[in-house]
Amino acid sequence: MMSATLDTPLSSLPGMLPRMTTALKKEGVACVRDVLLWLPFRHEDRAQAGDVLFQPSELPVCHQVIVQKAGNKYFGQRRGGGMFEAQVAPAAGSAWGQSLTLRWWNMPFMSRVIAEGQQLVIYGRIKEWKGRLSMDHPEFEVIDEEAETIHTGRITPVYRLRSGVTQKTLRTAAWHVVQALGQDFIADLLPRPSEAGEFAGWSRARALKAIHFAATMEELEKARRYLALEEFYSYQLRVVRRRRAVIQAGGHPHRAGLLADDFQKALPFELTPAQKRSLHEIQQDMASPAPMNRLLHGDVGSGKTVVAFAAMLGAVENGRQAALMAPTQILAEQHYQNARKWLEPLGVNVALRTGSRAEEGGVELFSKKHPSRGQVVIGTHALLHDDDLVRDLGIVVIDEQHKFGVAQRARLIQKGNTPDVLVMTATPIPRTLTLTIYGDLDVSTLDERPRERGKIITKVRPASKTEEAAVFLRAQLEEGRQAYLVYPLIEESEKLDVTAAKKGHESWAKLLPHFEVGLLHGKLSAEEKEAVMRSFRAGKIDALVSTTVIEVGVDVPNANVMYIHHAERYGLAQLHQLRGRIGRGSHTSYCVLFVPDKDEEATQRLAILEETTDGFRISEEDLKRRGPGDVLGKAQSGQAPLRFAELLADTRLVRLARQLAEKTMDEDPHLLDARFSELRSFVFQEDTPQAMMQ
Ligand code: ADP
Ligand code: MG
């Protein structure tokens, strides 16, 4: 017979029964391609064991057996049903004499399927009861001398099903598809691997067949890696294309001079070696005429802000404007305060822009000296809508960049004339992920924190311990420290059973009678929020009850206690961020994560935060639990989900994909080759504002 093609209808494949093709067709699966691209989500090793002893086991096992006796058994009328039972013995000799009972409840028609003398391959859990071994509802296949087994006796694919198609139907179809396809039914996407490399002898066709039915576990693993490499390669093509587009766009050299040096000298502390190294990398980029496109990546409290300020001065020194965009009003205000404190003495004008036009209440503050001009402009997303204040940007800095959509970042960058771009994030990202998600960026890492920091002690505690926690808190406040008391929502919500911040404020005010307890939440006006933060910074408020509006960036070194109520509602990375508000002064800090009494799951999940304050480890743990999409949040919006994302942990594979993509882009920058016909639009897709809304 001629080999099938991707378009061959399933009905013309040998071995496919009409009822199977009908069932599949109802699910829109009509041809070879449809089956081939329905990838299994896991595999079971059902390689058969013909002469292995039957033994009780937790995991399902596979045996080849002979049926010795079979028939229906009926009990009283009470349960209405009966049981079909088959006594089987191992098919091969050495375990001779052993016996196992297979049982099917309420399936009398089994007597037409299984009969004495047949050979079966069975797959299931073996249980023992009073010395007798049994297996209930095993998966099985009758061994037919003519045909190979499909469902058992091999490494068996398991598919995620949609309604209407059974596992066996789909697997049978996949089997016949794989048998019918030849070697060249699909063109390779990857350049042919060098003969010496890991993938020598592999092709897309082979990988697609082996991902369904592989002869060995090694072959299966190789097929998965090959397909993962394809997927990473597609991403890297896009990343490399963007990177080259930015470089080709051409920018302006911003050579750092005296101003940046004076700034460093005037700081009340010395930069850490990591800060110096990162700043050096940034300044080198800025000095070159190609626009900088760099990620500054460092755990909470690693001191990204001063590095950003020093970088911004590089543009100012060259007569251009610098903008810093922060995700919240509070954070923008804080940066503004620092900028005035550190930059104005150097003669640099600083302006603040928050609140969008749509939102008339927004504040607009300007440096006193030159009210209409700002060499350094700091703000929220409101900057995006301001064409008066923001002109001639030489550098754009985006703080907590994961809080912004791709298009918002792009919009600010477009306001400049190919400005240098520095994005910052405190979400520690494993290296392979930065290569994939932020692959078009160069990366600087702040991998150490400024010294003289107090450590943070973290405990997960049941909510019923709040009173005891209050005693501890009073002692800390008496010593002059300050505290954050965090609640997840502002309004009481019956359904969610949230202790609202307002109620929390009332009860904490009672628990802390001699102290000033403040309240901060998202429904306050901008002025009210800033007034509260100013009092807190000034030490007039001792304990601040707050929603998560304080999550990012807020910096009050004297605050050393944080209680987080309903900690079970947060992700690990978010708790780590919140906790980053403390541990900023020289005092030992204390973080208590309250979870509902007896919530074992939460207690266990949050335990890692008791163990470590290393954001990198926490983020890896998060990655394991939730997958990269959730951890990275908006970073991935607009991108297709990675199917083989688990393999992202494999640096070698991601790097190989990068190398191959660089080479392809050298040889065929517009991807004109036919093998890219489907990929082209993905690679050249721009991040339009529309794309962000999806
Ligand atoms: P993040 O990286 O989380 O944005 P910040 O920039 O807010 O961190 O810095 C945290 C705190 O550390 C700030 O109070 C900042 O002034 C201080 N800081 C930054 N660099 C140093 C340093 N080299 N030595 C001492 N303190 C520093
Ligand atoms: Mg910050």
XYZ file of C-alpha atoms and ligand atoms in Angstrom:
722
model
C 0.000 0.000 0.000
C 1.102 3.571 -0.617
C 1.971 5.587 2.453
C -0.769 7.773 3.836
C -0.513 11.566 3.759
C -1.660 14.046 6.383
C -4.879 14.515 4.446
C -5.771 10.848 4.112
C -9.251 10.303 5.595
C -9.293 7.966 8.572
C -11.986 5.869 6.915
C -9.523 4.741 4.268
C -6.910 3.498 6.739
C -6.737 -0.260 7.069
C -7.833 -1.410 10.490
C -10.182 1.455 11.293
C -13.707 0.274 12.083
C -16.615 2.411 10.817
C -17.952 3.038 14.332
C -14.577 4.480 15.328
C -14.356 6.821 12.346
C -17.900 7.968 13.010
C -17.199 8.728 16.658
C -14.028 10.631 15.776
C -15.680 12.559 13.003
C -18.222 13.900 15.475
C -15.290 15.471 17.322
C -13.971 17.018 14.138
C -11.273 14.394 13.749
C -11.482 13.197 10.180
C -8.027 12.790 8.722
C -4.552 11.599 9.598
C -3.362 15.090 10.577
C -6.148 15.524 13.145
C -5.121 12.382 14.971
C -1.402 12.974 14.695
C -1.617 16.432 16.252
C -3.773 15.260 19.149
C -0.719 14.645 21.281
C -0.800 12.278 24.235
C -0.412 14.073 27.551
C 1.362 11.172 29.237
C 2.499 7.607 28.696
C 2.299 4.462 30.739
C 4.937 1.808 30.654
C 2.878 -1.277 29.963
C 5.676 -3.373 28.644
C 4.450 -6.820 29.361
C 5.636 -9.135 32.059
C 4.793 -12.633 30.970
C 6.481 -14.611 33.706
C 6.602 -12.226 36.639
C 4.895 -13.131 39.905
C 1.569 -11.479 40.651
C 2.086 -9.117 43.566
C -0.099 -6.546 45.250
C 1.018 -3.068 44.231
C 0.092 0.576 44.555
C 0.822 1.269 40.921
C -0.853 -0.445 37.976
C 1.155 -3.269 36.445
C 1.047 -5.153 33.189
C 0.924 -8.955 32.846
C 0.437 -11.429 30.078
C -1.933 -14.140 31.248
C -4.034 -17.171 30.255
C -7.719 -17.378 31.178
C -8.423 -20.565 33.118
C -12.036 -20.026 34.039
C -14.544 -17.278 33.320
C -18.189 -16.550 33.975
C -20.836 -14.322 35.525
C -21.673 -14.515 39.221
C -24.917 -13.225 40.640
C -25.593 -12.175 44.200
C -28.945 -11.546 45.830
C -31.371 -9.095 44.295
C -30.319 -6.298 46.609
C -27.701 -4.535 44.491
C -29.406 -5.554 41.312
C -26.135 -6.445 39.642
C -23.650 -9.181 39.299
C -20.028 -9.654 38.605
C -18.077 -11.135 35.770
C -15.030 -13.009 37.010
C -12.047 -14.482 35.234
C -9.389 -16.659 36.865
C -6.056 -16.161 35.151
C -2.548 -17.565 35.434
C 0.754 -16.167 34.144
C 1.195 -16.934 30.469
C 4.773 -18.125 30.786
C 6.135 -20.912 32.892
C 8.259 -19.710 35.753
C 5.420 -18.250 37.812
C 3.282 -21.287 37.140
C 0.682 -22.137 39.722
C -0.135 -18.562 40.697
C -3.612 -17.287 40.134
C -5.319 -13.928 39.949
C -8.998 -13.016 39.766
C -10.102 -10.322 37.351
C -13.443 -8.749 38.265
C -15.915 -6.576 36.399
C -19.045 -5.401 38.145
C -22.327 -4.930 36.331
C -20.866 -5.893 33.008
C -22.487 -9.278 32.198
C -21.719 -8.811 28.504
C -18.060 -9.462 29.358
C -18.908 -13.134 28.985
C -19.038 -12.543 25.255
C -15.574 -10.957 25.255
C -13.474 -13.141 27.519
C -13.449 -16.908 27.435
C -11.463 -19.824 28.816
C -8.188 -20.536 27.055
C -7.635 -17.013 25.751
C -4.413 -15.148 26.209
C -4.759 -11.600 27.543
C -2.561 -8.672 28.331
C -3.947 -6.975 31.410
C -3.111 -3.682 33.093
C -4.285 -2.596 36.528
C -3.694 -2.613 40.283
C -3.375 -5.918 42.097
C -5.055 -6.065 45.495
C -4.803 -8.740 48.142
C -7.626 -9.796 50.425
C -7.340 -12.827 52.709
C -4.495 -14.236 50.679
C -6.339 -13.920 47.364
C -5.160 -11.648 44.625
C -7.554 -9.691 42.441
C -7.626 -6.934 39.854
C -10.789 -4.877 39.308
C -11.767 -3.512 35.927
C -8.354 -3.941 34.356
C -7.554 -2.538 30.977
C -7.022 -5.554 28.771
C -6.517 -6.827 25.290
C -7.161 -10.260 23.881
C -3.994 -11.421 22.227
C -4.515 -12.292 18.642
C -1.582 -14.148 17.128
C -1.981 -12.133 13.940
C -2.090 -8.588 15.268
C 0.155 -6.627 17.597
C -1.302 -5.326 20.815
C -2.035 -1.617 20.841
C -3.183 -0.782 24.333
C -1.000 -3.003 26.444
C 2.330 -4.724 26.349
C 4.126 -1.557 25.310
C 4.725 2.054 26.196
C 1.160 3.210 25.866
C 0.029 6.766 25.094
C -2.739 8.296 27.189
C -4.745 11.122 25.641
C -6.726 13.930 27.194
C -10.184 13.155 25.915
C -12.963 15.288 24.658
C -16.502 14.034 24.981
C -17.617 11.248 22.744
C -14.302 9.575 22.017
C -12.909 6.824 24.191
C -9.263 6.309 25.046
C -9.258 3.052 23.109
C -10.783 4.567 19.992
C -8.317 7.395 19.863
C -5.365 5.158 20.635
C -6.427 2.693 17.958
C -6.705 5.500 15.437
C -3.280 6.823 16.429
C -1.836 3.353 16.036
C -3.169 2.921 12.518
C -2.100 6.434 11.596
C 1.449 5.774 12.752
C 1.518 2.440 10.871
C 0.248 4.026 7.671
C 2.613 6.986 7.578
C 5.993 6.762 5.859
C 9.171 8.705 6.606
C 8.604 11.972 4.747
C 4.994 12.879 5.303
C 5.891 16.249 6.806
C 8.710 18.714 6.199
C 11.145 19.567 8.986
C 10.883 22.925 10.692
C 14.280 22.679 12.336
C 17.402 22.835 10.249
C 18.734 19.290 9.852
C 20.652 18.513 13.001
C 24.327 17.858 12.564
C 25.070 14.163 12.447
C 27.083 14.310 15.643
C 24.470 16.144 17.686
C 21.879 14.869 20.127
C 19.225 14.705 17.424
C 21.202 12.927 14.734
C 18.844 10.790 12.710
C 15.756 12.638 13.914
C 13.185 14.429 11.855
C 9.844 16.034 12.540
C 8.137 13.022 10.997
C 9.915 10.596 13.259
C 9.284 12.678 16.376
C 5.572 13.017 15.666
C 5.221 9.275 15.229
C 7.318 8.430 18.275
C 5.477 10.844 20.556
C 2.489 8.530 20.084
C 4.117 5.127 19.913
C 7.740 4.767 20.947
C 9.588 1.487 21.268
C 11.516 2.542 24.361
C 11.348 5.213 27.017
C 14.563 6.697 25.605
C 13.009 7.069 22.194
C 9.940 8.703 23.700
C 12.045 11.165 25.663
C 14.008 12.061 22.564
C 10.804 12.689 20.645
C 9.571 15.017 23.375
C 12.837 16.898 23.384
C 12.800 17.203 19.619
C 9.302 18.675 19.635
C 10.212 20.958 22.532
C 13.222 22.154 20.582
C 10.935 22.978 17.662
C 8.715 24.956 19.944
C 11.573 26.857 21.589
C 13.022 27.492 18.149
C 9.778 29.134 17.041
C 9.924 31.454 20.065
C 13.568 32.207 19.562
C 13.025 33.154 15.929
C 10.623 35.786 17.148
C 12.936 36.931 19.894
C 15.958 37.167 17.603
C 13.926 39.007 14.993
C 12.827 41.634 17.538
C 16.269 42.040 18.909
C 17.674 42.685 15.476
C 14.860 45.075 14.623
C 15.680 47.192 17.695
C 19.372 47.296 16.846
C 18.688 48.195 13.233
C 16.327 50.975 14.252
C 19.379 52.944 15.365
C 19.448 55.133 18.459
C 21.557 57.759 20.117
C 24.709 57.308 22.110
C 24.336 58.456 25.731
C 27.763 58.464 27.225
C 27.777 58.744 31.011
C 29.838 61.581 32.412
C 30.316 63.581 35.559
C 26.682 63.715 36.580
C 26.380 59.993 37.120
C 29.636 60.027 39.109
C 28.513 62.946 41.275
C 25.283 61.122 41.933
C 27.120 58.067 43.201
C 29.400 60.160 45.375
C 26.473 61.981 46.941
C 24.597 58.814 47.894
C 24.576 58.010 51.616
C 25.864 54.505 50.837
C 28.228 52.797 48.476
C 26.806 50.745 45.620
C 27.128 46.998 46.041
C 29.422 45.190 43.609
C 26.346 43.811 41.845
C 24.921 47.301 41.466
C 28.227 48.588 40.101
C 28.467 45.717 37.649
C 24.888 46.195 36.433
C 25.328 49.937 36.097
C 28.486 49.392 34.113
C 26.654 47.048 31.743
C 23.871 49.585 31.353
C 26.259 52.462 30.718
C 28.091 50.495 28.072
C 24.834 49.802 26.274
C 23.826 53.421 26.521
C 27.115 54.684 25.169
C 26.593 52.694 21.978
C 24.452 54.187 19.213
C 22.203 51.106 19.117
C 19.301 51.451 21.540
C 19.676 49.622 24.831
C 17.132 46.906 25.512
C 17.972 45.550 28.933
C 16.315 43.798 31.851
C 17.535 44.649 35.351
C 16.510 41.723 37.387
C 16.966 41.469 41.132
C 15.126 40.273 44.194
C 13.066 42.700 46.270
C 15.330 45.055 48.172
C 18.338 44.446 45.963
C 18.461 48.174 45.153
C 17.303 48.523 41.566
C 16.077 52.101 41.941
C 19.446 53.783 42.437
C 20.864 51.899 39.481
C 17.952 53.164 37.397
C 18.507 56.759 38.556
C 22.185 56.599 37.679
C 21.283 55.248 34.246
C 18.712 57.984 33.699
C 21.306 60.631 34.404
C 23.222 59.350 31.386
C 20.433 60.583 29.125
C 19.996 63.841 31.042
C 23.686 64.539 30.674
C 23.285 64.249 26.940
C 20.518 66.815 26.941
C 17.615 64.408 26.757
C 14.738 63.421 28.961
C 14.477 60.337 31.158
C 11.171 58.718 32.150
C 10.459 56.195 34.871
C 7.090 54.446 34.844
C 5.840 52.627 37.948
C 2.701 50.494 38.269
C 1.107 52.246 41.255
C 0.586 55.759 42.447
C 2.263 55.034 45.766
C 5.335 53.701 44.113
C 5.555 56.586 41.660
C 5.311 59.039 44.559
C 8.034 57.218 46.423
C 10.364 57.282 43.445
C 9.548 60.939 43.033
C 10.509 61.692 46.646
C 13.799 59.877 46.217
C 14.496 61.529 42.896
C 13.983 64.944 44.411
C 16.149 64.098 47.378
C 18.998 62.725 45.267
C 18.736 64.457 41.902
C 17.608 67.996 42.610
C 20.778 68.832 44.548
C 22.619 67.951 41.338
C 20.564 70.535 39.474
C 18.276 68.069 37.733
C 14.575 68.926 37.394
C 12.182 66.228 38.446
C 8.502 66.023 37.538
C 5.732 63.677 38.564
C 2.747 62.654 36.476
C 0.086 60.366 37.893
C -3.633 60.043 37.283
C -4.882 59.830 33.749
C -6.986 62.432 31.957
C -10.029 60.260 32.314
C -9.538 60.436 36.038
C -9.683 64.122 36.913
C -8.648 63.614 40.510
C -5.117 62.678 39.482
C -2.326 64.792 40.879
C 0.303 66.527 38.913
C 3.265 67.810 40.836
C 6.283 69.564 39.500
C 9.589 70.444 40.847
C 9.484 73.959 42.261
C 12.362 75.312 40.207
C 11.026 74.966 36.681
C 7.398 74.094 36.946
C 6.893 73.254 33.300
C 9.941 71.149 32.617
C 11.244 67.863 33.817
C 14.485 66.315 32.777
C 13.495 63.327 34.842
C 9.804 62.485 34.627
C 8.340 59.953 36.982
C 4.819 58.631 36.842
C 2.282 55.893 36.456
C 0.727 54.758 33.183
C -0.626 58.328 33.028
C 2.702 59.161 31.400
C 1.427 57.361 28.330
C -1.230 59.992 27.806
C 0.897 63.042 28.436
C 2.419 64.609 25.363
C 3.345 67.934 26.991
C 5.468 66.672 29.790
C 6.985 63.741 27.969
C 9.069 64.805 24.989
C 12.365 63.742 23.556
C 12.891 60.695 25.729
C 16.451 59.426 25.756
C 15.767 56.596 28.172
C 12.668 54.811 29.365
C 12.742 52.857 32.624
C 9.855 50.575 33.481
C 9.721 49.508 37.108
C 8.023 46.251 38.089
C 7.588 45.673 34.401
C 5.563 42.453 34.844
C 2.729 44.673 36.084
C 2.394 46.259 32.671
C 1.060 44.841 29.452
C 3.364 44.411 26.516
C 1.567 47.170 24.639
C 1.805 49.677 27.493
C 5.543 49.219 27.539
C 5.657 49.559 23.778
C 3.597 52.726 23.900
C 5.933 54.530 26.264
C 8.916 53.474 24.191
C 7.224 54.811 21.077
C 6.922 58.218 22.712
C 10.664 58.507 22.458
C 12.766 58.480 19.348
C 14.296 55.000 19.665
C 15.183 55.564 23.322
C 17.280 53.300 25.487
C 15.022 50.957 27.400
C 15.576 49.501 30.858
C 12.912 47.255 32.325
C 13.097 46.119 35.930
C 11.502 43.240 37.745
C 11.715 41.717 41.190
C 10.253 38.429 40.058
C 13.321 36.249 40.038
C 13.269 34.342 36.824
C 15.242 31.197 36.124
C 17.782 31.788 33.392
C 16.101 29.597 30.784
C 12.872 31.500 31.179
C 14.560 34.840 30.675
C 16.019 33.434 27.481
C 12.598 32.455 26.280
C 10.267 35.098 27.582
C 12.638 38.034 27.683
C 14.969 36.632 25.084
C 15.076 39.894 23.164
C 16.555 41.624 26.196
C 20.036 41.654 27.617
C 19.976 40.819 31.283
C 21.728 42.357 34.286
C 21.211 40.647 37.600
C 21.465 42.055 41.115
C 22.326 38.825 42.851
C 23.222 40.310 46.234
C 21.545 42.695 48.599
C 23.012 45.747 50.267
C 24.649 44.665 53.498
C 23.557 45.600 57.022
C 20.068 44.230 56.420
C 18.232 42.612 59.274
C 17.056 39.101 58.569
C 13.408 38.152 58.199
C 11.863 35.430 60.323
C 8.717 34.013 58.752
C 6.052 31.830 60.388
C 2.840 30.298 59.104
C 0.231 30.448 61.894
C -3.472 29.599 62.295
C -5.772 32.626 62.321
C -6.804 31.828 65.907
C -3.375 32.986 67.089
C -4.058 36.638 66.257
C -4.303 37.704 69.934
C -0.891 36.282 70.747
C 0.475 37.953 67.658
C -0.914 41.245 68.928
C 1.067 40.898 72.169
C 4.234 40.400 70.174
C 3.399 43.311 67.926
C 2.851 45.693 70.861
C 6.321 44.888 72.131
C 7.841 45.731 68.745
C 5.900 48.970 68.421
C 6.984 49.961 71.926
C 10.559 49.700 70.725
C 9.746 52.207 68.039
C 9.299 49.831 65.113
C 6.412 49.925 62.623
C 4.208 47.265 61.075
C 2.132 46.353 58.050
C -1.112 44.437 58.620
C -2.238 43.157 55.247
C -5.748 42.118 54.166
C -6.730 40.843 50.727
C -9.941 42.816 49.999
C -11.502 46.116 51.036
C -15.193 45.380 51.330
C -16.610 42.589 53.437
C -17.614 39.814 51.112
C -19.827 37.146 52.618
C -19.117 34.708 49.883
C -15.380 34.858 50.105
C -15.416 35.178 53.875
C -12.718 37.823 53.782
C -11.927 39.780 56.854
C -12.029 43.150 55.223
C -9.328 45.717 55.745
C -11.845 48.143 57.234
C -12.979 45.634 59.823
C -9.397 44.663 60.356
C -8.601 48.282 61.017
C -11.326 48.468 63.662
C -10.168 45.377 65.467
C -6.478 46.263 65.317
C -7.252 49.736 66.630
C -8.738 47.984 69.676
C -5.862 45.526 69.991
C -3.294 48.340 69.825
C -4.927 50.995 72.025
C -1.927 53.259 72.600
C -0.743 53.295 69.030
C -1.688 55.045 65.834
C -3.262 52.565 63.411
C -3.630 53.764 59.806
C -5.676 52.422 56.915
C -4.680 52.255 53.279
C -6.699 50.789 50.431
C -7.339 51.186 46.748
C -10.612 53.106 47.117
C -8.907 56.092 48.740
C -8.182 59.061 46.521
C -4.648 59.650 45.361
C -4.153 62.478 47.857
C -5.513 60.416 50.730
C -3.224 57.525 49.854
C -0.173 59.699 49.651
C -1.091 61.429 52.921
C -1.313 58.058 54.660
C 1.997 56.914 53.214
C 3.650 60.178 54.188
C 2.522 59.757 57.808
C 3.712 56.181 57.802
C 7.100 57.112 56.387
C 7.371 59.878 58.967
C 6.605 57.420 61.767
C 3.330 59.099 62.750
C 1.462 55.916 61.967
C 2.739 52.892 63.911
C 0.783 50.132 62.273
C -0.651 50.335 58.794
C -3.640 48.174 57.934
C -3.532 47.826 54.200
C -4.688 45.927 51.175
C -2.118 44.671 48.730
C -1.674 48.184 47.287
C 1.591 48.125 49.221
C 2.688 45.042 47.372
C 5.275 46.512 45.070
C 8.253 48.623 45.795
C 7.237 50.467 48.968
C 10.300 51.193 51.071
C 10.055 52.128 54.766
C 13.145 50.709 56.485
C 11.815 51.175 60.023
C 8.864 48.844 59.382
C 9.931 45.383 60.527
C 6.719 43.457 61.200
C 4.234 42.213 58.626
C 1.126 40.182 59.364
C -0.642 38.820 56.306
C -4.207 37.711 56.852
C -5.642 35.000 54.617
C -2.220 34.222 53.283
C -3.712 31.092 51.693
C -5.228 33.277 48.988
C -1.901 34.395 47.597
C 0.652 32.820 45.337
C 4.138 32.249 46.726
C 5.695 34.914 44.541
C 3.162 37.496 45.665
C 3.770 36.723 49.331
C 7.470 37.024 48.729
C 6.919 40.446 47.174
C 4.745 41.565 50.061
C 7.273 40.340 52.563
C 9.907 42.335 50.704
C 8.432 45.470 52.355
C 10.163 44.465 55.582
C 13.733 43.431 56.278
C 14.878 46.753 54.859
C 16.352 48.226 58.020
C 18.983 46.900 60.381
C 16.467 45.332 62.785
C 15.391 41.715 62.648
C 12.036 41.516 60.879
C 9.058 39.258 61.463
C 6.511 38.067 58.944
C 3.494 36.039 60.048
C 1.309 34.356 57.449
C -2.126 33.671 58.906
C -4.064 30.789 57.391
C -7.428 29.340 58.478
C -7.112 26.872 61.350
C -6.550 23.336 60.093
C -5.830 24.398 56.529
C -3.135 21.770 56.037
C -2.787 22.392 52.340
C -1.960 26.077 52.815
C 0.341 25.410 55.752
C 2.288 22.988 53.652
C 2.372 25.128 50.540
C 3.589 28.202 52.414
C 6.230 26.338 54.403
C 8.884 27.200 51.817
C 8.559 30.847 52.864
C 9.538 29.872 56.415
C 12.617 28.188 55.044
C 14.001 30.772 52.691
C 13.938 34.406 51.619
C 15.684 33.550 48.377
C 13.260 34.745 45.729
C 14.934 32.577 43.157
C 14.157 29.365 45.023
C 10.627 30.499 45.773
C 9.996 31.310 42.160
C 11.259 27.920 41.078
C 8.930 26.276 43.555
C 6.083 28.378 42.175
C 7.070 27.390 38.683
C 6.880 23.729 39.617
C 3.472 24.106 41.191
C 1.746 26.400 38.775
C 3.605 26.336 35.479
C 5.356 29.249 33.815
C 2.217 30.945 32.488
C 0.866 31.815 35.916
C 4.175 32.729 37.437
C 5.029 35.133 34.683
C 1.594 36.652 34.479
C 1.334 39.248 31.795
C 4.772 38.558 30.451
C 3.296 35.855 28.307
C 0.104 37.523 27.240
C -0.508 37.319 23.549
C 1.778 34.347 23.194
C 0.700 30.812 22.555
C 1.156 28.614 25.617
C 4.214 26.437 25.533
C 3.214 22.817 25.366
C 6.568 21.450 26.364
C 7.222 24.079 28.985
C 8.432 21.603 31.594
C 11.499 21.205 29.483
C 12.282 24.887 29.979
C 14.342 23.754 32.924
C 16.694 22.321 30.329
C 19.120 25.141 29.634
C 20.946 23.221 26.963
C 17.841 22.770 24.876
C 16.855 26.428 25.130
C 20.357 27.539 24.198
C 20.436 25.205 21.242
C 17.142 26.684 20.066
C 18.664 30.139 20.352
C 21.737 29.172 18.307
C 19.625 27.613 15.593
C 17.378 30.676 15.461
C 20.344 33.059 15.167
C 21.691 30.988 12.319
C 18.350 30.858 10.542
C 17.937 34.622 10.864
C 21.397 35.138 9.356
C 20.551 32.971 6.380
C 16.918 33.808 5.816
C 15.968 37.002 7.721
C 12.479 37.191 6.195
C 11.792 33.480 6.635
C 10.950 33.053 2.988
C 11.629 29.329 2.958
C 8.466 27.272 2.534
C 8.909 25.453 5.843
C 8.179 28.738 7.646
C 4.878 29.400 5.907
C 2.834 28.719 9.020
C 5.278 30.267 11.440
C 5.922 33.523 9.649
C 3.002 35.477 11.072
C 3.881 34.387 14.606
C 7.481 35.514 14.264
C 6.698 38.858 12.688
C 3.681 39.653 14.819
C 3.939 43.043 16.482
C 2.639 43.741 19.941
C -0.171 46.050 19.021
C -2.446 47.595 21.640
C -5.168 45.337 20.226
C -3.096 42.243 20.898
C -2.799 43.279 24.509
C -6.531 43.392 24.973
C -6.937 39.751 24.016
P 14.201 47.146 44.866
O 15.273 46.465 44.107
O 13.324 46.181 45.583
O 13.411 48.110 44.012
P 15.018 49.512 46.231
O 15.613 50.154 45.062
O 13.683 49.987 46.696
O 14.937 47.949 46.005
O 16.076 49.553 47.409
C 15.754 49.083 48.678
C 16.411 49.933 49.755
O 17.826 49.728 49.767
C 16.229 51.416 49.564
O 15.994 51.990 50.835
C 17.536 51.871 49.002
O 17.782 53.224 49.286
C 18.508 50.961 49.716
N 19.761 50.717 49.020
C 19.930 50.575 47.683
N 21.222 50.320 47.395
C 21.883 50.287 48.565
C 23.261 50.081 48.933
N 24.191 49.843 48.018
N 23.574 50.116 50.241
C 22.635 50.364 51.174
N 21.329 50.578 50.912
C 20.949 50.544 49.617
Mg 11.645 48.646 43.358
